[in-house]
């Protein structure tokens, strides 16, 4: 027999098988073809074996290479068809990815907590330690040590919640200044003190009988107004962004001298003046100042050696400015839809 | 404090400084401007009526009015009685914003009307200045046609600043002082009022006594032959611009002088006194007092009063009595000034809800003892100007602080110290020049050392820092160099407690909302859910605003339940919230974490939701232990004694540590559901974090070896008494099953009728020997032991 003839036969069979494979519609049809032709006892394999055994083949080596290449083609075709059939079947299991996901979202945080953390982070980064501020304290710490006169209006029963003759709900976080100075015993200190404050205001859109402040106090040698300005500027840029301008104004607090108030440029009009900033171009942010030497002396510091700076930040105010919240009531209503928008 | 720009201009020459500049600068100088009111109106023109024709069957006229060359002739429909040919009127053109309307072009009864002829009232001018109500204002012939600044010409255009003065500057409640201060700050010339010299002709025949410790000064002066009449328009305009109502010339002058000097003055009718005495006292209890404003007040012995012949003639510092007041019939008067305790005036004023111009000034803290003689002189001179036949007496006074006041405060100022407070580099001559602007008396000791003598009215200046503040006000903030402090470095880290709180919060944010609630609650709420502070006496506020906020809470749960109920009303369902807050106790603050869950845990929206349960709360508790690296087996769960129906008696647990209750969780009792109007199933948990943190202090993570051997597992399905907890069974299994039990886990609980008082619990037990894999026979032996032990406790395999 002629080599060419044998090879021709195998080629035509393998072409035929490839056609069949490509026409196979499902897995079982494909499996039938495999068993009939490709498997070790299939037609193609038998033909191959016949040639291998045959003595009449002249150039066996070339023939085997040829046959193997036919075989490979068939196998490749088979694998490709197998894949496409499987994929076609998997595709039938197509799922609707638009269906709801598992709810792994982070839940909302009351913005007061969020701002509190942001402020703490900023001052913590500048080396301020956190000093705890109590809700309740002695009027001595809340007023007297802060140089608030005994006839000052804030001491009245009309303005402050009292528990007894001495104890009250703190009207500001400044009482923590006295506590911290007492503890530090005339040594340098650097604290921020977040806490709840209480004033006898009726709750409405702009007032709340309870609110949150963060007090800051730094006492060391040569602390000056330039230091305060630099620290506050870092705070403003970190909290409101690099583009916000700050402005200082003269003010008065019994425990600081000089006392200043800090404004930031209005985000609504960029300083031109609008309803939001009452046409001033600026919005009031916080009060601060150089610690009144009288306060230092009262709290056990030698005011000839040490000086200090202090500031008080209203957290609600910062939240209102930063997020554009319309009124202070939102913070204490805790509507879930409101909280949803504020995330760490 | 209201300040009229027109009035201010009488004392300062502002030159080219506009009111807008003024406002901007004042803000920076520390005078907060709360608002600015401009009473001027644009688009007003004076015109002459050139013809005027009645519209038949109406009271209206169609008029042609000549408004000068700029506007020409306009047709206007007008209904005023006095509209006629030839008069000059004020026309508001379209666009003019009158207090009650904005003028527009319109058609009335078919006639076009291009504006409105105005009455003074329509221009926002007080009734006091309006003669005929239904008449339009007839402009004086001297004023020319086309005049657009008519309100200014008439003296009604003014700008009113509402200034918030700093608390330490009561001296500025006097326009003279305020103007002087502004003149210094703006470097403008101050035109001081000349204090007139008055000849005292008559004798002061009164007797003055002061028995009150709350009155430091009282002084009186008598003026005879006064003529009481209506004030001049000028005085009336000034009082109006400061928000005060004119009464008669004498009273108006007294108020005017108060505006000028800050010193409240009271006027009595001399002839009403049956005996010529005035006693200042504060020992009248339960007295009725009929005040000038025609209202009756009940006074007590905290109120400072002036009395005469046992009758109260004045509630000192606040308001006088009607009986002794100065009326049109008054011929002779007594002028009284006094200085009274801030606190006493404030308390009386607040108690009676009676805030007058006088009491406002005392509350702000004015000390008029420096100006009272000046004030009396100015007033007497004004009254005398109206009638030259007036006779003025000498001033009778009791002045307790006359001596102590004489000393002027003296502060030495070193240039170096000022610069070190402000972080500036001001030269000596700059500081000296500024000090001279601020203080009336400055002495140069050396090149870099000055002495400042404070004005007696500036009680706020006490030390060098106060002076530094003044310099700051005058020189501004520009020269202050920004510079971070140069201080020693030190370690800065969060306290263990802050760190723990942060960890827990970060964890809980993944599935709960963090809320913020009020510390003050109602008395009723303060007694609910107080399991963790049962023996704690509650803090009550002695002066609450409302009962709803009268006690300090002992638990966060009532506040959180309120939030749940508020949200349910707003259709926000299915959520969990938490709050970490300090709770105030008599032993200091305690740190609580509270969680409330309501409805379903929406795992995949509405497609997959699981009702919240106590086991979710238990999971939260376990996870917190996990975060803090605390062995949760240190805690025991047990039922509580529920006396106030806060929790479901069968579905709750107290969390105990060493026998002490440190937390609890449970489903809320239906009584609570009703009280708060919560229809969804709701679960609460409260933990005393302080107790839990104390365990966290010594816990550190240690590496544990991972075994190479394989575990063997067995399932065990048991019939157990209904009341028995799974933990009890687990404990028996662990005890009897040998040391190789690694874990026992419940995987099924079934309570069916077939089991009567029993239930079926299925356990999965894991055996593991770290050294080698256990054989089946070995494990069978362990299981046999377990089953034997269980049967001794009446627990048998389920068939
Ligand atoms: Zn703006």
mmCIF file of C-alpha atoms and ligand atoms in Angstrom, chain A residues 266-279 281-282, ligand 1:
data_model
loop_
_atom_site.group_PDB
_atom_site.id
_atom_site.type_symbol
_atom_site.label_atom_id
_atom_site.label_comp_id
_atom_site.label_asym_id
_atom_site.label_seq_id
_atom_site.Cartn_x
_atom_site.Cartn_y
_atom_site.Cartn_z
ATOM 1 C CA UNK A 266 -17.334 83.116 53.857
ATOM 2 C CA UNK A 267 -17.464 80.081 51.566
ATOM 3 C CA UNK A 268 -20.670 81.301 49.988
ATOM 4 C CA UNK A 269 -19.351 84.596 48.618
ATOM 5 C CA UNK A 270 -15.562 84.221 49.013
ATOM 6 C CA UNK A 271 -15.375 87.323 51.168
ATOM 7 C CA UNK A 272 -17.467 89.681 49.044
ATOM 8 C CA UNK A 273 -20.437 89.715 51.416
ATOM 9 C CA UNK A 274 -23.760 87.891 51.304
ATOM 10 C CA UNK A 275 -26.722 86.949 53.484
ATOM 11 C CA UNK A 276 -24.822 84.058 55.039
ATOM 12 C CA UNK A 277 -22.055 86.241 56.430
ATOM 13 C CA UNK A 278 -24.382 89.205 57.072
ATOM 14 C CA UNK A 279 -22.540 91.118 54.348
ATOM 15 C CA UNK A 281 -17.509 88.448 54.042
ATOM 16 C CA UNK A 282 -16.458 86.644 57.180
HETATM 17 ZN ZN1 LIG C 1 -20.814 85.592 52.417
#
